[in-house]
Coordinates of C-alpha atoms in Angstrom, one line a residue:
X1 CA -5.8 -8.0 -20.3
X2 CA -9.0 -7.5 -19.6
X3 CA -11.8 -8.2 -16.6
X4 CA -13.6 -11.4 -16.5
X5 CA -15.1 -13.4 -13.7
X6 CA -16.2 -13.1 -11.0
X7 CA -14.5 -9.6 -10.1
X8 CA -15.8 -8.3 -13.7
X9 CA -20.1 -9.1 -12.2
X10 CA -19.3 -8.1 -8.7
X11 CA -17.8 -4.5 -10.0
X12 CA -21.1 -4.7 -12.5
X13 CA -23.9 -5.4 -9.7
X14 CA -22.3 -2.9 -7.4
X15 CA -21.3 -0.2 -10.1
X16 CA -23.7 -0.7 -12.8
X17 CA -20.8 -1.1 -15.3
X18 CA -16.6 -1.4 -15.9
X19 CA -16.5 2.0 -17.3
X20 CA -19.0 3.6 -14.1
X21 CA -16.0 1.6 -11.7
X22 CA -13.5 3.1 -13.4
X23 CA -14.6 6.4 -13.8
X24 CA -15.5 6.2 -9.8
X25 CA -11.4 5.0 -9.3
X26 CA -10.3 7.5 -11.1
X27 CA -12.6 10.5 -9.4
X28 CA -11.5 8.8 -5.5
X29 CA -7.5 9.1 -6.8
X30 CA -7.8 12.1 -8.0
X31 CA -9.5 13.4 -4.5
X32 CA -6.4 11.9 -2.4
X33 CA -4.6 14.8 -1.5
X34 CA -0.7 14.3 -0.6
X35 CA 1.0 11.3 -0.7
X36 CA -1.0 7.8 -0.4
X37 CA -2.7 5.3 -1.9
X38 CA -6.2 4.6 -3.8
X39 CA -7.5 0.3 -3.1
X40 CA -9.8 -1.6 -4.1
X41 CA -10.9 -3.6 -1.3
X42 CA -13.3 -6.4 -0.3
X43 CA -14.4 -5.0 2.8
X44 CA -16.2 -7.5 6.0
X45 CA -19.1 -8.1 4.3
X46 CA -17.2 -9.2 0.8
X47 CA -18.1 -6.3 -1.1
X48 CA -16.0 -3.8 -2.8
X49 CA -15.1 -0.5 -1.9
X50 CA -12.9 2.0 -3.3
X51 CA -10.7 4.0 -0.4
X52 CA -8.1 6.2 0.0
X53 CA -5.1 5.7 2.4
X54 CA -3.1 8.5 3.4
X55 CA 0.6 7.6 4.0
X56 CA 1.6 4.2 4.9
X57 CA -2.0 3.6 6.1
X58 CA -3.4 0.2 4.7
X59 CA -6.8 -1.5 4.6
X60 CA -5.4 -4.7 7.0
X61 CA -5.8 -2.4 9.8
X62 CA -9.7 -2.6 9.2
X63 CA -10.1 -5.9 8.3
X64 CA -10.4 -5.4 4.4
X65 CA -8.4 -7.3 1.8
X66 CA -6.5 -4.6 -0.9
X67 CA -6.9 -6.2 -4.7
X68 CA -5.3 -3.6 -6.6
X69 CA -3.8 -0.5 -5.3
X70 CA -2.5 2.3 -7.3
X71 CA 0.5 4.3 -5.5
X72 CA -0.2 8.3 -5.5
X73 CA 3.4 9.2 -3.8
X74 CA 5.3 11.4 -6.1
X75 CA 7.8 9.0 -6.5
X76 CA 5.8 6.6 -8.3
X77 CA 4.6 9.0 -11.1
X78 CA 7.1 12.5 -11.3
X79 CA 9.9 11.1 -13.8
X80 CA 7.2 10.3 -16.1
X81 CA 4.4 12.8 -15.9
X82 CA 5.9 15.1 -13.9
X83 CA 2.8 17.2 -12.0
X84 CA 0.6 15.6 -14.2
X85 CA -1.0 13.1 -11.4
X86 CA -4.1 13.0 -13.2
X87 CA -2.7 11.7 -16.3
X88 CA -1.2 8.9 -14.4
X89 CA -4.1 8.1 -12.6
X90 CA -5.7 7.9 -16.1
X91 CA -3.0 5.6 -17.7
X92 CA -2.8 3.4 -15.1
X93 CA -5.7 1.3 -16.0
X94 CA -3.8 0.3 -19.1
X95 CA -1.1 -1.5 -17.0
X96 CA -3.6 -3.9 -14.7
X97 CA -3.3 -7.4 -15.2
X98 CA -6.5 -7.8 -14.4
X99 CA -6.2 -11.6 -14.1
X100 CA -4.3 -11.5 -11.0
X101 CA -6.9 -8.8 -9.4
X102 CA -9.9 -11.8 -10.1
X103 CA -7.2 -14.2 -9.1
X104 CA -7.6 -11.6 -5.7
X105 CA -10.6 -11.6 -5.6
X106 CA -11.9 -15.3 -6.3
X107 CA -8.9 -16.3 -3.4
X108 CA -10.4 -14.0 -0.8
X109 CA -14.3 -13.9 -1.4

């Protein structure tokens, strides 16, 4: 599905458009180096940011709210693509159910 909402003009004001956010989740997972995780958070001040947690690290620990998190141990991605990280990183923005992210979002803003 795709974004709407209120998540869909807070990702526009602060990222000029979907496709700029996406691009920018995209580069930030691809920068994570071992095992982790990419978020989207809302951070203290209710806007988004885009962070990468080593290990088992999370974003509670510094007060920000995860909204959608995309899972870069090689666990989650080597049966399918192998060494191909990037590739996952690139498909997985055909599996959000973006609904539930502005669901998120709206419950937590």
């Amino acid at each position: 599905n795709k974004l709407e909402g209120n998540l869909k003009e807070k990702i526009e004001k602060q990222y000029g458009s979907f496709d700029k956010f996406k691009n920018e989740f995209i580069r930030k997972a691809n920068l994570l180096v071992g095992s982790g995780y990419t978020f989207l958070v809302i951070d203290t001040d209710k806007n988004l940011k885009i962070l990468n947690m080593s290990n088992q690290e999370t974003p509670y620990i510094y007060n920000m709210i995860p909204i959608l998190a995309i899972d870069l141990w090689e666990h989650a991605y080597y049966l399918d693509y192998q060494s191909n990280r990037a590739l996952y990183i690139k498909n997985f923005f055909q599996i959000i159910d973006f609904e539930k992210v502005n669901n998120l979002y709206e419950k937590n803003i």
